[in-house]
XYZ file of C-alpha atoms in Angstrom:
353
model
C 6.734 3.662 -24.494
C 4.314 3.738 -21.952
C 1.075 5.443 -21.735
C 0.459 7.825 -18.796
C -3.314 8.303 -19.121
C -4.198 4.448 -18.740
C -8.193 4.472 -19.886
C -8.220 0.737 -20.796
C -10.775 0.270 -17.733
C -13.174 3.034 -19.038
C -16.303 1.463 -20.055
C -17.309 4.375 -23.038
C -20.368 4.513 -25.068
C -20.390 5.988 -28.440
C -21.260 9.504 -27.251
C -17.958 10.245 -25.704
C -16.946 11.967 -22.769
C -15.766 15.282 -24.334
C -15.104 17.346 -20.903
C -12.174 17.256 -18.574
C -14.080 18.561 -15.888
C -16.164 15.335 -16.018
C -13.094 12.929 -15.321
C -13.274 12.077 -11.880
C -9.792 11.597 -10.061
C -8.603 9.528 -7.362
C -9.282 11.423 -3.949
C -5.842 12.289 -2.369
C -5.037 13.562 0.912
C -3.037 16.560 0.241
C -0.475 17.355 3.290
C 0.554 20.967 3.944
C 2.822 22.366 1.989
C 6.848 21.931 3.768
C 6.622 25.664 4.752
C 3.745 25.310 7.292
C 6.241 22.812 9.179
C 9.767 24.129 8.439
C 11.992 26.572 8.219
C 13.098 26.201 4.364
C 16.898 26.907 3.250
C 17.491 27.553 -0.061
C 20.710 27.423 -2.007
C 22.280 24.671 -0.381
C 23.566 22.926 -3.716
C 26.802 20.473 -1.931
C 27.357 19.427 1.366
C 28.216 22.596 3.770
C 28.825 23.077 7.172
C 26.513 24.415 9.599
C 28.113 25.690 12.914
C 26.534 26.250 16.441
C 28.801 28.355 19.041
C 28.203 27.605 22.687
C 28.285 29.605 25.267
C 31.131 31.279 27.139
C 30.797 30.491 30.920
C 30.621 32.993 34.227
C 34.164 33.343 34.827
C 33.548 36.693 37.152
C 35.780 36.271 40.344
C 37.413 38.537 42.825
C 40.014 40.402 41.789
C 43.380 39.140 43.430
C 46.281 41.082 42.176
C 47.284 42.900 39.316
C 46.645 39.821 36.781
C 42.466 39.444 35.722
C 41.086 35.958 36.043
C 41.024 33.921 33.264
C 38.091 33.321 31.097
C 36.741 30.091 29.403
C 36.997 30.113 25.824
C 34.289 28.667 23.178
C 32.994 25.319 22.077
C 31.787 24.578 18.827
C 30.082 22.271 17.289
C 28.915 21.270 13.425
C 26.541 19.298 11.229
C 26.660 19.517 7.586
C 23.814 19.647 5.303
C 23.998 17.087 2.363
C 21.606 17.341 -0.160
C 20.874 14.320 -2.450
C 19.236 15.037 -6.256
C 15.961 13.120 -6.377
C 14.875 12.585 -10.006
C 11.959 11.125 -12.520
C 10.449 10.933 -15.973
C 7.544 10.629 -16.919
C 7.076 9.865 -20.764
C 3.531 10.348 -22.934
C 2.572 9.725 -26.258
C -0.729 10.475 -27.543
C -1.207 8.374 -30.242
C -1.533 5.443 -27.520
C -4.387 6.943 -25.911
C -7.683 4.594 -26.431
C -9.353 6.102 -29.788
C -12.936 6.308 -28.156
C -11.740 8.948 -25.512
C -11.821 12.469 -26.980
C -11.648 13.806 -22.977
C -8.543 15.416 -24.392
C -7.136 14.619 -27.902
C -8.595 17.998 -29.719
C -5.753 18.168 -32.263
C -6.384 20.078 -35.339
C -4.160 18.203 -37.216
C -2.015 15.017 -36.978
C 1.910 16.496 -37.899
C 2.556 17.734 -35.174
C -0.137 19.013 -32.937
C -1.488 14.922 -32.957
C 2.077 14.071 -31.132
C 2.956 17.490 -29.427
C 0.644 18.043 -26.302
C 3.198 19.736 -24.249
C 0.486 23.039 -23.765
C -2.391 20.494 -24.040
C -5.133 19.691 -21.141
C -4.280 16.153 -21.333
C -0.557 17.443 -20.601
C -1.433 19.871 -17.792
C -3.786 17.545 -16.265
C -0.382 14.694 -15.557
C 1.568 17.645 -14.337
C -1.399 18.423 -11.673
C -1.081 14.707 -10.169
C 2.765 15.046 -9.979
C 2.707 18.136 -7.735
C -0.309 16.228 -6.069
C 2.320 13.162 -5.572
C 5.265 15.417 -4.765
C 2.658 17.670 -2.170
C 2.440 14.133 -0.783
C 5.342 12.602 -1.401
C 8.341 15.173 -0.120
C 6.963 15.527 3.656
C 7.440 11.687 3.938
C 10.830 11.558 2.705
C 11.606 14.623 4.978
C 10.100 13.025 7.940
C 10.813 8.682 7.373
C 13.755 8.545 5.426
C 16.660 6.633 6.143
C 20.420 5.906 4.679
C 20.162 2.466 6.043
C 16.436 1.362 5.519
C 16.015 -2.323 5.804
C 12.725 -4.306 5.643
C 11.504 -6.304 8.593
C 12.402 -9.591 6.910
C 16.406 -8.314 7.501
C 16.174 -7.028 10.240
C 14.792 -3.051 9.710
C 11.369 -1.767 10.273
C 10.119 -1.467 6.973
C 7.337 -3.233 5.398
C 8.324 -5.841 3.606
C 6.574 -4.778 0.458
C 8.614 -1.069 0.199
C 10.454 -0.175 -2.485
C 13.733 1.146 -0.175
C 15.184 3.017 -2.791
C 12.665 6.007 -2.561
C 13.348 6.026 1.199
C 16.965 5.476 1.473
C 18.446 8.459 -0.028
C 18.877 10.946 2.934
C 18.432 10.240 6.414
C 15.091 11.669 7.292
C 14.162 13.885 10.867
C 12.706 10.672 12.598
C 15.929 8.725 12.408
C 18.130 12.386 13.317
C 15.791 13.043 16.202
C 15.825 9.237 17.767
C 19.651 9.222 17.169
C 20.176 12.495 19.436
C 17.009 11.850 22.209
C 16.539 8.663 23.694
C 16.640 6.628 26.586
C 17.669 8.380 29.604
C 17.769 11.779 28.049
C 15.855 14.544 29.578
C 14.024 15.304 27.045
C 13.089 11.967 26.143
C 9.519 10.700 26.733
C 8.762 6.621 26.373
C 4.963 6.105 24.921
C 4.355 3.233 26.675
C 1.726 1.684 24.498
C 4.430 1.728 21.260
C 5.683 -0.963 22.923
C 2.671 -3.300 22.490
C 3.122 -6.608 20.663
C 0.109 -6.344 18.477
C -2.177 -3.624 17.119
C -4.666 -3.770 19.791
C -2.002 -3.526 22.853
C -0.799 -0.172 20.714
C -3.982 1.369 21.218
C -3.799 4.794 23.684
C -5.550 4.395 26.701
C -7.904 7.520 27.834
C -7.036 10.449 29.129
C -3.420 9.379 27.845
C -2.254 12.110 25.609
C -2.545 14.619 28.659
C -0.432 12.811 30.033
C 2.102 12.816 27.441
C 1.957 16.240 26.533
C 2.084 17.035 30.439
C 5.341 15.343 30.655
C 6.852 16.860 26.987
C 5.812 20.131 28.488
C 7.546 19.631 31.833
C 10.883 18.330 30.321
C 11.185 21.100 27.656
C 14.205 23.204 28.103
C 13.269 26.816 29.298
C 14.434 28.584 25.957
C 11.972 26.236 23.983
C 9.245 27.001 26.057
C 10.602 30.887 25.728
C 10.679 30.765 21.927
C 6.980 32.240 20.217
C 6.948 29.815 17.224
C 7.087 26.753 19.929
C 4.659 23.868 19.262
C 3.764 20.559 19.152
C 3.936 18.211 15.947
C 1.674 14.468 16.798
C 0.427 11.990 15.537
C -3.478 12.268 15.126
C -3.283 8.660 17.329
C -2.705 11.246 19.960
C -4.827 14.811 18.951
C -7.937 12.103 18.471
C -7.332 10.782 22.409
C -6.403 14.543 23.848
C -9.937 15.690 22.195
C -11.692 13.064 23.689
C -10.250 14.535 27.008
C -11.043 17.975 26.148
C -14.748 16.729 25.380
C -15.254 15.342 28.774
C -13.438 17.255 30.753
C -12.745 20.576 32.037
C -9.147 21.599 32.120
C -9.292 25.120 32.689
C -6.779 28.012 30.099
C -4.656 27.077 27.709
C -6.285 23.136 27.021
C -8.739 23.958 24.186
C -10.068 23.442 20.903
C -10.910 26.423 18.958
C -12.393 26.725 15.805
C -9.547 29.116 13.351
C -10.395 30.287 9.518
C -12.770 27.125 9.781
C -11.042 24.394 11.174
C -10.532 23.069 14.629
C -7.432 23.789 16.454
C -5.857 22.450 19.977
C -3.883 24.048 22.144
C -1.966 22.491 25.388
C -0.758 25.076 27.961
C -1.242 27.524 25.032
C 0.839 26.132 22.668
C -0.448 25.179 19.183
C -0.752 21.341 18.441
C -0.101 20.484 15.002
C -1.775 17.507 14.262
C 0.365 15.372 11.697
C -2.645 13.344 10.178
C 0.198 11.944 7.700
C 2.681 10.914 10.347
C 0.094 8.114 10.900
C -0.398 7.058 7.492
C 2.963 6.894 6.600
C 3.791 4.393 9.653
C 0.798 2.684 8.520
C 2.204 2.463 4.795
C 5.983 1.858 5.842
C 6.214 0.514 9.111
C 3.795 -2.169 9.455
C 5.202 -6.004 9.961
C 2.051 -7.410 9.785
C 1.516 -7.695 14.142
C 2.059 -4.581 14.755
C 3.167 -0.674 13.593
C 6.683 0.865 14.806
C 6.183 3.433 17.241
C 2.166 4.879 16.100
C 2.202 7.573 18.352
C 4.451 10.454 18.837
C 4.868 13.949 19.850
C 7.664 16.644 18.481
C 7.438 19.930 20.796
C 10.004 21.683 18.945
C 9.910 24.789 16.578
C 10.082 25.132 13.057
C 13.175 26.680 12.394
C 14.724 23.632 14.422
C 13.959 21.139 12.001
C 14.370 22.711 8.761
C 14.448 21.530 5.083
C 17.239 22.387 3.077
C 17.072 22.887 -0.855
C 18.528 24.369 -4.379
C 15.181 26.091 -4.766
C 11.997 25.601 -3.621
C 10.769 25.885 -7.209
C 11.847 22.431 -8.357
C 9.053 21.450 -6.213
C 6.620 23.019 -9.082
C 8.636 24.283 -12.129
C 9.115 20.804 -14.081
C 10.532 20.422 -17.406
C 8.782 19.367 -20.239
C 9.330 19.086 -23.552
C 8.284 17.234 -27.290
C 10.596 14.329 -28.580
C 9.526 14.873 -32.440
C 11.811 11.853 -33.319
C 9.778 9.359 -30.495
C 7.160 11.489 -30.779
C 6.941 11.659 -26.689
C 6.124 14.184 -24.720
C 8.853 14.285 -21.897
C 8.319 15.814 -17.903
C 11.509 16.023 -15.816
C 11.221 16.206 -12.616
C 14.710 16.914 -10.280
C 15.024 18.275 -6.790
C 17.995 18.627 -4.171
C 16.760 17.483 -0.558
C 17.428 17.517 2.823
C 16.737 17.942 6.285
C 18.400 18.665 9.513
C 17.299 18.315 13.508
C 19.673 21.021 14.580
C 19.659 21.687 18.150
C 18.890 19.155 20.959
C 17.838 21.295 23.947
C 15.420 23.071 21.456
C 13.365 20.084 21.267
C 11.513 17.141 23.645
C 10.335 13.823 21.938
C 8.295 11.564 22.804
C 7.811 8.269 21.206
């Protein structure tokens, strides 16, 4: 059975370390939480239909006659959702913790409260890092997953090193979105610089994200620009070159950077820019070949309820079960979620990429 608090690198004197408090974790970049980005839908449990009715065209003529002109009828048009169960275990006994570190073992006696630590620190503190990894973990597989993930080596645009199985599961909003707006579409913006052969041809040239943004703006679709919970997702490749912009020059209303409840904000044209700090990390992590990264920069001007995430519950992302194995004497978390997400409709949206 494996251990999940690993101390074997602790170097420990004989006066232990006796405090949780004083353990000293791993930094990690926590992402918003799915609900600053997305609509959620909950109770979507098997694959069900969602349906989007167009619109029924001017047919008003003059009247000829004693017979009406005819109307046009109605178009419609589907997707489904289709959740996949993501699942894992994590397994800990305590008796395989290193016998100089008392940080948690405070067991009164050894049958059972030795073995059992399900209401234990040492217990409580594992099930803080795996909402910490699933805080960090879910908005990637929302965003970069992808039924048909390959690695560079055959012929994908995956790292080589990747584990595809934790990415191959559902197809994520990346792969939806560049499916549906592309090449020729008018709500399709190239990045130029995405194209470069090697990092350093990649990088954004000044005063390039206005540019970008200008054009996302121009292209979007009248309703989108109509809608109050517009804005634009980006990479921080591209907030880090549009502040630089803002810094030097002056670009009159609605191109700022404001300081809200203590953190900077931008706006473009008065829409809020969310910047995606982990958009970049992730292409870092999972789309790197080595020469170069697979499209670094990009820019979603869409809304939230556009490109929402669909689940059984939203608490299976915190509610885990746990429970004591007296035979193995292991204490057992499950973790097991239903996921996925959907680009809904086109004209609601520009990308640029």
């Amino acid at each position: 059975m494996s251990n999940l608090i690993n101390v074997q690198d602790l170097t420990l004197s004989p006066e232990e370390v006796k405090d949780v408090a004083k353990v000293i974790l791993e930094r990690v970049f926590v992402k918003g939480a799915l609900s600053d980005y997305h609509a959620i839908e909950q109770g979507i449990q098997h694959k069900s239909q969602i349906v989007f009715a167009g619109k029924i065209e001017d047919s008003l003529k003059k009247a000829t006659g004693c017979v009406p002109n005819t109307g046009t009828g109605v178009t419609f048009s589907e997707k489904f959702w289709e959740p996949e169960i993501f699942d894992s275990r994590w397994e800990h006994c305590s008796a395989e913790l290193n016998k100089l570190v008392k940080i948690f073992q405070k067991a009164s006696k050894m049958n059972p409260d030795f073995y059992d630590r399900i209401d234990s620190q040492e217990l409580g503190f594992v099930i803080s890092l795996i909402e910490q990894m699933l805080n960090d973990s879910l908005p990637t597989k929302v965003w970069f997953s992808n039924k048909n993930a390959e690695t560079y080596t055959d012929g994908g645009n995956f790292t080589n090193t990747i584990d595809l199985d934790k990415y191959n599961v559902i197809n994520g909003l990346w792969v939806q979105i560049m499916s549906e707006i592309n090449s020729g579409d008018f709500n399709y913006v190239s990045i130029t610089q995405n194209a470069g052969a090697s990092y350093s041809l990649q990088v954004l040239p000044a005063d390039s994200a206005v540019d970008y943004l200008g054009k996302c703006f121009d292209q979007a679709d009248s309703r989108l620009l109509q809608d109050p919970s517009a804005m634009f997702y980006v990479t921080r490749s591209i907030a880090d070159n549009y502040r630089k912009t803002l810094r030097s020059k002056n670009l009159g209303a609605g191109f700022m950077e404001v300081v809200e409840n203590g953190r900077p904000q931008l706006y473009f044209e008065g829409y809020k820019i969310t910047v995606r700090d982990d958009w970049d990390r992730d292409i870092k992590a999972l789309h790197d070949n080595g020469t170069k990264l697979d499209k670094p920069h990009r820019i979603l001007f869409t809304t939230p309820e556009n490109i929402p995430v669909g689940t059984l519950s939203t608490d299976d992302f915190t509610a885990f079960a746990s429970f004591y194995d007296q035979y193995r004497k292991s204490n057992v978390i499950d973790v097991s979620l239903s996921l996925d997400t959907k680009f809904l409709e086109n004209y609601m949206a520009v990308a640029a990429y």
